Amino acid sequence: MLPVRLFLVAVSLLSAMVLPEKKAFVVITGNKVTVAAGTSLGDINCAYTSSSQKDTLYLNRQVPREERLRLAIPVKDFNCGNILLDRDFEKALNASKHPYTKIEVVCLRQEGKGYKGNLNLMVGGKTIPLQNVSFYTCAGKGVSNLKSNICLNFSEIGLASPKKMGGLFKVEDELQVTVELQVVE
């Protein structure tokens, strides 16, 4: 009886070493990034949506640099509602020198029904590490989204807030950035 037990223990140890560990992940099929700011005349919203970038996002572990989910967003592709606002948004983010805003997911771990993670935001030539960013799941039209709301300031990013957008009004220093990752269930 003892040799059978030893055999079973040896097989279980060997299989643990040979078989890959189970990894939790979600498949990202699209993304939307919205930047909102208050102005002296009301709020503005600039949005970018992509359904072309598909990727896998590994959960509950530190993701090696080469496997991280990276969103590269052309600043010129943000839509703010009119040409003057689009142009001023590009100037505010220094699009001539830094044509892309990038978001990199360093890690994302599941906590109950939601998620918490660390991100790197690269905008205007600066990298801003964001720690313990909360994501929550929300249902969309036939899909699910992981959504997060991040509050930043132009001064945190190292950019000057535009004094006039389209020559008409002043923009507040605070920015609300919403990141939505469309996921396959």
C-alpha atoms as one frame of an Amber mdcrd trajectory, in Angstrom:
protein
   0.000   0.000   0.000   2.888   2.350   0.774   4.338   2.226  -2.795   0.935
   3.250  -4.226   0.766   6.255  -1.903   4.307   7.273  -2.795   3.457   6.918
  -6.463   0.355   9.154  -6.084   2.297  11.798  -4.176   5.090  11.753  -6.772
   2.580  12.066  -9.644   0.778  14.987  -7.986   4.052  16.811  -7.311   5.269
  16.194 -10.843   2.003  17.372 -12.390   2.140  20.563 -10.320   5.602  21.265
 -11.726   4.794  20.337 -15.344   1.274  21.705 -15.846   0.960  25.457 -16.269
  -0.711  27.316 -13.438  -4.270  28.465 -13.975  -4.328  32.186 -14.751  -7.380
  34.414 -14.587  -7.794  36.798 -17.489 -10.324  38.839 -19.451 -10.361  39.482
 -23.178 -10.552  43.159 -24.100 -12.416  43.852 -27.350 -12.535  47.640 -27.295
 -12.009  50.742 -25.202 -13.318  54.224 -24.644 -11.512  57.073 -22.915 -13.365
  60.251 -21.985 -11.810  63.423 -20.620 -14.164  65.939 -19.022 -13.315  69.392
 -17.716 -15.301  72.228 -16.262 -15.201  75.632 -17.884 -16.586  79.075 -17.147
 -19.407  78.306 -19.621 -20.122  74.681 -18.668 -18.539  71.274 -19.072 -16.713
  69.880 -22.080 -16.243  66.204 -22.891 -13.640  64.850 -25.261 -13.892  61.145
 -26.114 -11.960  58.495 -28.000 -13.453  55.094 -28.835 -11.724  52.091 -30.390
 -13.087  48.676 -31.218 -10.053  47.629 -33.211  -7.655  46.857 -30.350  -8.181
  43.372 -28.983  -5.970  42.064 -26.202  -5.799  39.817 -23.157  -5.592  41.321
 -19.688  -4.204  38.999 -17.020  -5.675  39.370 -13.546  -4.429  38.953  -9.993
  -0.722  39.199 -10.707   2.012  41.670 -11.568   2.103  41.624 -15.362   5.561
  41.579 -17.017   6.207  44.691 -19.121   5.977  42.852 -22.455   2.553  41.337
 -21.602   0.848  44.504 -20.328  -2.300  45.893 -21.873  -1.362  49.191 -23.517
  -3.791  51.653 -25.019  -2.180  54.121 -27.428  -4.638  56.924 -28.123  -3.922
  59.462 -30.878  -4.642  62.872 -29.317  -5.928  64.117 -32.687  -8.634  61.418
 -32.623 -10.329  62.779 -29.489 -13.700  64.276 -30.373 -14.685  67.283 -28.250
 -17.795  68.281 -30.174 -16.434  71.003 -32.434 -13.289  71.871 -34.356 -12.204
  74.738 -32.075 -12.420  72.601 -28.947 -10.647  69.714 -30.708  -7.782  72.000
 -31.702  -7.485  73.564 -28.244  -7.549  70.120 -26.607  -4.653  69.077 -28.873
  -2.718  72.209 -27.876  -3.397  71.633 -24.173  -1.988  68.083 -24.405   0.946
  69.255 -26.555  -0.026  66.910 -29.418   2.589  68.368 -31.775   5.395  66.963
 -29.574   3.469  64.081 -27.970   0.878  62.800 -30.453  -0.222  59.840 -28.303
  -1.663  59.501 -24.841  -0.988  56.025 -23.481  -2.493  53.983 -20.691  -0.676
  50.880 -19.470  -2.216  48.370 -17.059   0.553  47.269 -14.683  -1.696  44.951
 -12.670  -5.396  44.369 -12.094  -6.758  42.222  -9.322 -10.307  41.167  -8.637
 -11.789  42.342  -5.356 -15.334  41.116  -4.847 -17.442  42.278  -7.779 -14.966
  44.988  -8.721 -11.292  45.337  -9.568  -8.350  47.412  -8.336  -5.190  48.007
 -10.235  -2.140  50.069 -10.969  -1.877  52.037 -14.193   0.709  54.184 -15.903
  -0.721  57.216 -17.687   1.590  58.746 -20.285   0.434  62.163 -21.440   2.273
  65.230 -22.663   5.644  63.501 -22.306   5.087  62.663 -18.629   4.404  59.280
 -17.023   2.041  59.385 -14.079   1.776  56.186 -12.009  -1.752  55.675 -10.675
  -2.070  53.311  -7.709  -5.161  51.402  -6.515  -7.424  52.581  -9.314 -10.905
  51.116  -8.846 -12.730  49.519 -11.775 -16.307  48.331 -11.620 -18.277  46.139
 -13.986 -21.186  47.677 -15.839 -23.391  46.189 -18.520 -23.460  47.848 -21.905
 -25.431  47.054 -25.030 -24.750  43.333 -25.361 -21.329  43.607 -23.682 -19.753
  44.217 -20.291 -17.361  47.013 -19.449 -14.717  47.510 -16.802 -15.032  51.199
 -15.987 -12.929  53.558 -13.900 -13.161  57.253 -13.077  -9.866  59.023 -12.407
  -9.528  62.604 -11.193  -6.376  64.486 -12.288  -5.227  68.083 -12.521  -3.422
  69.770 -15.395  -0.787  70.786 -12.822  -0.289  67.106 -11.755   0.335  66.167
 -15.360   2.769  69.057 -15.762   0.675  70.885 -18.350  -0.805  74.350 -18.109
  -4.576  74.426 -18.248  -5.745  76.355 -21.274  -6.813  79.880 -20.408  -9.223
  80.053 -23.318 -10.757  77.299 -25.388 -11.647  78.631 -28.822 -10.953  82.101
 -27.442 -14.218  82.057 -25.477 -13.732  80.774 -21.916 -11.453  79.480 -19.156
 -10.885  75.834 -18.269 -10.651  74.610 -14.674  -7.533  72.725 -13.536  -9.402
  69.488 -12.682  -9.870  66.735 -15.274 -12.163  63.716 -14.973 -10.783  60.803
 -16.995 -13.046  57.803 -17.563 -11.517  54.590 -18.895 -13.854  51.870 -20.157
 -12.552  48.477 -21.263 -15.046  46.382 -23.211 -14.715  42.738 -22.185 -15.897
  39.378 -23.453 -17.586  37.315 -20.807
